XYZ file of C-alpha atoms in Angstrom:
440
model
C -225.784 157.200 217.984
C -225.227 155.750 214.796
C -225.605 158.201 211.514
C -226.950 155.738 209.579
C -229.999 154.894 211.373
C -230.800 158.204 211.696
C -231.119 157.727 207.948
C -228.582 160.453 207.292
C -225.973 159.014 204.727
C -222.548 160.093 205.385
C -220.236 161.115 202.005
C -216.237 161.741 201.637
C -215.316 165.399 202.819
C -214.108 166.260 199.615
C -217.736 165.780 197.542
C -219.004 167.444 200.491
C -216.208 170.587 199.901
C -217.288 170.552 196.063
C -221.219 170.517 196.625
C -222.020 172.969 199.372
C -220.576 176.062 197.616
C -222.625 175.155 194.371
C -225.601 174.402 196.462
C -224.969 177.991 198.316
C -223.809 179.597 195.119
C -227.603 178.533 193.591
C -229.205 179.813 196.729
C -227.993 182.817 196.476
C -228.703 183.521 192.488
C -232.111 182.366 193.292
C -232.385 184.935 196.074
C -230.988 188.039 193.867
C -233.074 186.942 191.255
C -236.192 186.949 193.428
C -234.905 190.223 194.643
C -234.583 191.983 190.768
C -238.130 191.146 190.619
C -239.532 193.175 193.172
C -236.814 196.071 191.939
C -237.139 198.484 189.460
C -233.987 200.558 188.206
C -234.290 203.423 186.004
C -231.102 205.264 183.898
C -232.227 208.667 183.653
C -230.525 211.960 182.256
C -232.831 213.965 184.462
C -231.708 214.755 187.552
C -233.320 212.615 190.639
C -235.946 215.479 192.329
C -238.339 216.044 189.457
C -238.595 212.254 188.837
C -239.775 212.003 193.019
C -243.586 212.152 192.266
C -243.617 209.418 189.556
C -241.409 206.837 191.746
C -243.850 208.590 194.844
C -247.279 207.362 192.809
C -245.716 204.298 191.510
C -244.688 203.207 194.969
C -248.490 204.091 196.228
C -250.090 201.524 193.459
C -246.783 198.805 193.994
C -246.281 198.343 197.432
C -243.396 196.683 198.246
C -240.969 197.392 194.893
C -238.119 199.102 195.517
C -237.938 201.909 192.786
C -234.184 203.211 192.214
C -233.137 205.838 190.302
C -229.378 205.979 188.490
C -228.031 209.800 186.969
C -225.760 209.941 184.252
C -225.377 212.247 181.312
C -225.842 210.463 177.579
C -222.560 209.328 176.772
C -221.796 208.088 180.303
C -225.389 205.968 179.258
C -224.070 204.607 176.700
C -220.919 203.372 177.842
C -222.673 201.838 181.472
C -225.362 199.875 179.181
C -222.871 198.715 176.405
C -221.200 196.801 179.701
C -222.781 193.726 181.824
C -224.732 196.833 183.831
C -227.196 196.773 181.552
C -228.872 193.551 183.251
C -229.455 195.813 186.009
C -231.156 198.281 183.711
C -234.997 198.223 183.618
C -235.798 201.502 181.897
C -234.500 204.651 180.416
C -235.750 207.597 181.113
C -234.064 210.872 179.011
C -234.427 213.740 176.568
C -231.573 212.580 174.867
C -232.124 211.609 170.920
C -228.269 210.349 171.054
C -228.903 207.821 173.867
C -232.464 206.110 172.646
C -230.945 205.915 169.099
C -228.106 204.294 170.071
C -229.749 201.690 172.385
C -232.589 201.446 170.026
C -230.015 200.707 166.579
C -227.932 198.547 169.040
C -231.180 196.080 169.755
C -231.113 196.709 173.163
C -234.714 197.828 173.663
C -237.808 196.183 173.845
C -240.463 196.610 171.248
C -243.410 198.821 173.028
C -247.086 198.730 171.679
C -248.094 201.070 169.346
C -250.409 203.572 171.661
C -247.037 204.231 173.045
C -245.371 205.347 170.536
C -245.052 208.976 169.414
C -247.978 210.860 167.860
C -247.960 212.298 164.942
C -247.887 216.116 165.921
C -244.376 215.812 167.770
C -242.613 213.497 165.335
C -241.219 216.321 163.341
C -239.227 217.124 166.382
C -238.661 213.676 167.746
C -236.745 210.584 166.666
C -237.258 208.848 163.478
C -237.054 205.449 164.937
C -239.547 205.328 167.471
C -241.211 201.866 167.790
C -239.165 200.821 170.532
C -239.160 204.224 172.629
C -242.412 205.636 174.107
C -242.217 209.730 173.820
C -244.406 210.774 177.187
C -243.756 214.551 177.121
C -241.823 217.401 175.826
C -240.211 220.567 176.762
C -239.409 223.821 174.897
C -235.844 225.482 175.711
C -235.454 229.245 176.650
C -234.066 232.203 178.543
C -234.243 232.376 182.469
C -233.200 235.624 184.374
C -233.385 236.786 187.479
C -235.555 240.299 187.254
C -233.548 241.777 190.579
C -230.245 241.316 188.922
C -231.303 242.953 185.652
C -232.303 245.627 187.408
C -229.343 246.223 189.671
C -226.924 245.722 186.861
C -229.433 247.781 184.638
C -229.467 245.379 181.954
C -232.505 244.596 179.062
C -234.845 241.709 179.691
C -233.454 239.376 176.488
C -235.610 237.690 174.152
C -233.470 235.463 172.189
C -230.512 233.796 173.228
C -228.671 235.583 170.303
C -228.971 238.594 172.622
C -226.714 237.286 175.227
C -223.526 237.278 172.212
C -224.130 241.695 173.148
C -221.052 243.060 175.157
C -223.690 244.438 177.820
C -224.099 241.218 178.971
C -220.361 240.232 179.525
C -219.904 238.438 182.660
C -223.755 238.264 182.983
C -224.194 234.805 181.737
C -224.028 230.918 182.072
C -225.045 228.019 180.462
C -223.594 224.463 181.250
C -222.005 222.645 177.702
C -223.283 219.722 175.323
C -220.756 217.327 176.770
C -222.466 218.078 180.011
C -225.915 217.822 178.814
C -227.950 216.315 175.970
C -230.736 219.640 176.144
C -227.841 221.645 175.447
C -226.290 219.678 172.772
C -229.666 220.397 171.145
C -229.805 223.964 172.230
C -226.222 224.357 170.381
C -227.636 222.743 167.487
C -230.899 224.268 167.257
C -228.596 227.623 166.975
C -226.379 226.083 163.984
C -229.693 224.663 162.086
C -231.451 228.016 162.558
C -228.740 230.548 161.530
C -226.204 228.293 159.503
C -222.763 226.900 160.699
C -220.668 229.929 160.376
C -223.229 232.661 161.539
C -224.710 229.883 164.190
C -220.863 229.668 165.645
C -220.230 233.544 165.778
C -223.271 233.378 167.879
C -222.020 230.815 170.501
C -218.834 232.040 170.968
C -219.534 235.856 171.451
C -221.951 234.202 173.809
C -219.374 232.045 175.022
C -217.038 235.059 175.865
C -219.851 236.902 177.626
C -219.810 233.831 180.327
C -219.131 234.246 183.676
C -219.127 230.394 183.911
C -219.454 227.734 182.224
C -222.409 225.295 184.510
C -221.591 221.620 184.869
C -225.257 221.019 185.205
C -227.819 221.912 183.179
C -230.208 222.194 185.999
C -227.240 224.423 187.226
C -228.335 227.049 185.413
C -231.695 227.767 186.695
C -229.860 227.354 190.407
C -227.078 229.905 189.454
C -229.834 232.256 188.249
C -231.799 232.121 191.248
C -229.384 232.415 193.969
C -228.315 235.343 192.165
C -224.731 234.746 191.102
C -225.612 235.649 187.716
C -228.026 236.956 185.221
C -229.302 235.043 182.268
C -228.781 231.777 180.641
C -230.425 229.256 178.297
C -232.225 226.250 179.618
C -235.211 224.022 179.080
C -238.707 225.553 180.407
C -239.077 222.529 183.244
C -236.142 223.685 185.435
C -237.160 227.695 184.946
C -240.937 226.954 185.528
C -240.230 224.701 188.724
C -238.806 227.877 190.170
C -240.395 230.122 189.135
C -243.523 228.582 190.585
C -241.695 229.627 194.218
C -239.365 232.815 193.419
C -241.407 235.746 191.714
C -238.081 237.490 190.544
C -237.287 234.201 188.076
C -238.602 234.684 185.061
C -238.812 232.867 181.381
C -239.324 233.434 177.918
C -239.200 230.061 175.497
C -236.882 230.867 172.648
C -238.406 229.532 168.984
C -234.627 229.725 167.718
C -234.464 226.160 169.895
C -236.088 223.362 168.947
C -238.779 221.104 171.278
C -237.358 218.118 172.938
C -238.953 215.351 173.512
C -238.899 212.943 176.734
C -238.368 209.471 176.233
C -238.847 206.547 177.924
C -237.542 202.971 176.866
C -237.776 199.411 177.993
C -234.347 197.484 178.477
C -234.881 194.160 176.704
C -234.345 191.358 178.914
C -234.915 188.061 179.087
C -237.177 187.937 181.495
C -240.330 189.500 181.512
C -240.669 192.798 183.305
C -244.097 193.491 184.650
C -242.858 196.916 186.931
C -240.876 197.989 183.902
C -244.246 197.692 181.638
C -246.134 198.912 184.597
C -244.201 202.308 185.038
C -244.023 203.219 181.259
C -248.249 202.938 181.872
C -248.223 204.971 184.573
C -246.415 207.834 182.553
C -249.265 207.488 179.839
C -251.629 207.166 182.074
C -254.362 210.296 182.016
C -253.726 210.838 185.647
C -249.514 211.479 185.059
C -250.591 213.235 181.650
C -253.024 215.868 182.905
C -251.031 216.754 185.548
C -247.462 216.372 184.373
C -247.140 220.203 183.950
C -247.896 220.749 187.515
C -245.729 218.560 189.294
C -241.958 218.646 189.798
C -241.027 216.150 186.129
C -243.137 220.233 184.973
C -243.383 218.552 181.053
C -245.737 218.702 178.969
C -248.312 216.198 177.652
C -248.389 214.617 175.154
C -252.126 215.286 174.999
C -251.264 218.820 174.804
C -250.018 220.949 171.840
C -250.422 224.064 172.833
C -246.911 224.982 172.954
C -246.378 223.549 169.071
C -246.129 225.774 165.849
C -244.013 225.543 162.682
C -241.347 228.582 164.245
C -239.931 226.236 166.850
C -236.760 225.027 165.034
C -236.682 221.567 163.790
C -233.285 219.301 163.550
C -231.707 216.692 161.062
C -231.997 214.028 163.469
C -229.741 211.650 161.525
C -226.891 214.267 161.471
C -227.025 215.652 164.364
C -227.271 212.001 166.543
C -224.467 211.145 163.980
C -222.002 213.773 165.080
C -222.578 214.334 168.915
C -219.878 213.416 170.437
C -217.653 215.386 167.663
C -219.892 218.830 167.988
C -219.124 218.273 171.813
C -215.475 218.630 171.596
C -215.607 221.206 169.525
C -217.701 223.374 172.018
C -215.303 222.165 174.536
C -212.128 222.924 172.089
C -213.304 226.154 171.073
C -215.050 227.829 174.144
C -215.226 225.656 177.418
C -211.316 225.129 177.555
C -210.547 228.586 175.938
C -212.732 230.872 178.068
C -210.735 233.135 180.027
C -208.579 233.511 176.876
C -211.776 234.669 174.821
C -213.218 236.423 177.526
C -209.985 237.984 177.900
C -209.680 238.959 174.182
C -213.448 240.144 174.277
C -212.783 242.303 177.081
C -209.236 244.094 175.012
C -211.396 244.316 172.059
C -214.229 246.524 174.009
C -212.020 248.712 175.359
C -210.220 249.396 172.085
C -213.528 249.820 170.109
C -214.518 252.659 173.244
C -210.926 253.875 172.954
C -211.206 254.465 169.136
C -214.591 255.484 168.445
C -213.943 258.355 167.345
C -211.162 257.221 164.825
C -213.073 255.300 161.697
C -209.993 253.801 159.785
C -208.799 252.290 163.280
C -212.650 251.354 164.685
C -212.563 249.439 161.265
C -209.164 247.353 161.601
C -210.273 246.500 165.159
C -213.879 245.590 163.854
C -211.630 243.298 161.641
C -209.945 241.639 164.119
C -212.814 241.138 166.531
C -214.487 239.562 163.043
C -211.507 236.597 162.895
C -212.272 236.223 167.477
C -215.774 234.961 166.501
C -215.001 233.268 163.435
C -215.115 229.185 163.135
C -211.778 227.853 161.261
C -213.427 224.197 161.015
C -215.906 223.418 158.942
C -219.155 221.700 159.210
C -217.890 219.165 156.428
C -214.947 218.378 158.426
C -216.879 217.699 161.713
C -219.428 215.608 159.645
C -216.580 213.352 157.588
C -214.983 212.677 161.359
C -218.595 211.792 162.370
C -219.037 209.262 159.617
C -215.454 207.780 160.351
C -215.904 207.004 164.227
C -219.540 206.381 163.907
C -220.278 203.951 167.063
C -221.155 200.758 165.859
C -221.701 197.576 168.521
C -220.494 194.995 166.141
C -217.168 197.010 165.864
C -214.665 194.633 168.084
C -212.710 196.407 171.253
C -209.402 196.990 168.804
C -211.764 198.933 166.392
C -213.310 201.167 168.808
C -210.007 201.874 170.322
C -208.870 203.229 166.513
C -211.861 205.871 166.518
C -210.994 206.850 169.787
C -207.725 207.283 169.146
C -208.530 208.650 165.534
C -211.282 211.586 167.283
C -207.931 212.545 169.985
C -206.044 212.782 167.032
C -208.441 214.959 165.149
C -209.381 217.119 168.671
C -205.773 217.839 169.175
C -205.401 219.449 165.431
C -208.076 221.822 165.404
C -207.195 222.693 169.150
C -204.113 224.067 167.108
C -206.227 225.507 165.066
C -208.023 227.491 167.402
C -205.479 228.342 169.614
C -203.650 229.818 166.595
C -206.124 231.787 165.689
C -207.436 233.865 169.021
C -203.486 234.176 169.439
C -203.040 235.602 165.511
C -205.818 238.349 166.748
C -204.475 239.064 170.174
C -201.048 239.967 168.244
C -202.230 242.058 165.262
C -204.552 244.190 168.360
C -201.503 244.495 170.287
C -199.554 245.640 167.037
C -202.052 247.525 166.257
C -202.705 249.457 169.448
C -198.964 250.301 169.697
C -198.635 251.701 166.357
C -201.365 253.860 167.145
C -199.888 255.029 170.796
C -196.649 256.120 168.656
């Protein structure tokens, strides 16, 4: 039969070859667009269990949208949503001050309605720029131990975390790292606001030698502590609470030396409108999540309740300390995470020399001394802050830029690695010296 009077007009193969892929190509845009709208994707700093009942009661009133959930730590953020990702980015869910202020200064959030926006009670302890993030919660940070360990090791309950820097806690303790997680990065600097830079450090780093490990988690912590690997370690009161709930030997005490961290949640800004994204940041404000987000698995507390706020809770710089993140984070890393079985090696010479000379003043003293220079900071706060200022991230800074702070914080890492590495070596000589003068 004839294609023509079947009304079907025939065209060269080669328009054909050009149109069908274009006309396939649209299909198939259309089709992943209508999928993205019945799809919402959350970032989130939080690990993916305690988020399960909000995705759970979402799901129950939006039947039919697919809810997924995406972990990374804050600087890992960051980097994923300064990329094409972030049109696969709904909302952001995350304790971290460093991540909203970045994506918030960077104009890549949406502008939320007022009721959403922090009240006025929190905002001493929250971010200064808050029209485009929704706080729905906080947390206070403190000490979780497990009672059975304490009492087969026959160590004291602690109350502060500037307990866990005593030698009868050596080998007792974990904590995970700032690099590793934004609550710690504010734990660490809730330590150097409260007790000053040089007092604040002496404090990390005797803590840091008393480690047994070093958690890549911060939910880690909680784990370690409960399984009974270890004793003690700092940590926000969700992850302690959650277990405790279950394991009567797990207990907590909030720490006031810390400051309270607020959760945040933040709208992507795209350019199409996102009813599900809207919809979920609701649902978090809604009475129902807020009167019952203690008792569930996200264990935070409401907004609507400040019971947990007083003036002894320490508050932060939030300019500074967003400012110089990823600069305080190497230097933990620098000083303690890559040094620590040096420093809990030099700990560990220095306690046995103190027992070994406690009855000899004059030498007790030199030793004293020595252990002194251990726990002692060589860089300064001004130092860390001028580097801060110098590689602050900026999006309108081209590739070739950003490369040159990259290259100029590797730089800077790699000197006062020197720095400390020269130092802890310095004391583990003059001990040695001084120890075999004495055995003459």
């Amino acid at each position: 039969m004839n294609a023509q009077k079947l009304g079907i007009c025939l065209m060269p193969r080669w328009i054909f070859a050009f149109i069908m892929p274009c006309l396939l190509l649209s299909l198939g845009v259309s089709t992943q667009a209508q999928a993205a709208e019945r799809e919402l994707v959350i970032l989130t700093t939080f690990s993916r269990e305690p988020l399960l009942p909000l995705v759970e009661e979402f799901s129950r009133r939006y039947q039919g949208i697919e809810v997924q959930i995406i972990h990374r730590r804050a600087q890992s953020s960051v980097q994923l949503l300064n990329k094409s990702y972030i049109q696969n980015i709904d909302l952001v869910l995350s304790s971290s001050p460093y991540l909203m202020q970045n994506l918030a200064q960077s104009g890549k959030l949406a502008a939320l309605p007022e009721p959403m926006q922090t009240p006025e009670w929190l905002k001493p302890y929250a971010l200064p720029m808050t029209e485009h993030v929704a706080t729905i919660g906080y947390s206070g940070a403190g000490l979780v131990w497990n009672q059975d360990y304490l009492k087969t090791h026959q160590l004291p309950e602690p109350k502060q975390f500037s307990d866990l820097a005593k030698p009868v806690y050596f080998g007792h303790v974990t904590m995970s790292t700032p690099a590793r997680s934004g609550t710690t990065q504010m734990m660490v600097e809730s330590i150097l606001a409260k007790y000053g830079w040089q007092k604040g450090w002496e404090i990390l780093l005797r803590v840091g030698a008393n480690l047994a490990t070093a958690s890549a988690r911060s939910f880690g912590v909680s784990d370690y502590i409960a399984n009974g690997q270890f004793a003690v370690g700092p940590t926000i009161d969700s992850y302690a609470l959650i277990l405790g709930r279950k394991l009567d030997y797990v207990q907590f005490v909030y720490d006031e030396s810390f400051t309270l961290m607020p959760t945040y949640v933040a709208q992507i800004r795209q350019n199409h409108n996102d009813q599900y994204a809207k919809a979920f940041i609701e649902l978090l404000m809604s009475s129902a999540v807020q009167t019952n987000m203690e008792g569930n698995d996200f264990a935070k507390h409401s907004v609507q309740d400040q019971s947990l706020v007083n003036e002894r809770f320490t508050r932060l710089p939030m300019g500074s300390i967003i400012r110089r993140e990823e600069c305080l984070n190497d230097l933990f890393d620098l000083a303690i995470t890559k040094q620590l079985p040096q420093l809990k090696d030099t700990l560990l010479a220095v306690l046995e020399a103190k027992a070994q000379f406690a009855r000899r003043p004059s030498v007790l003293a030199k030793i004293e001394q020595i252990e002194r220079t251990v726990f002692t900071m060589p860089i300064s706060e001004q130092e860390v802050d001028a580097l801060a200022i110098q590689i602050a991230p900026n999006s309108a800074l081209s590739e070739e830029q950003q490369a040159e702070s990259a290259m100029l914080l590797a730089e800077k890492g790699h000197e006062w690695q020197m720095r400390l590495e020269k130092q802890l070596e310095q004391a583990n000589q003059e001990l040695k010296i001084l120890l075999a003068e004495e055995a003459q």
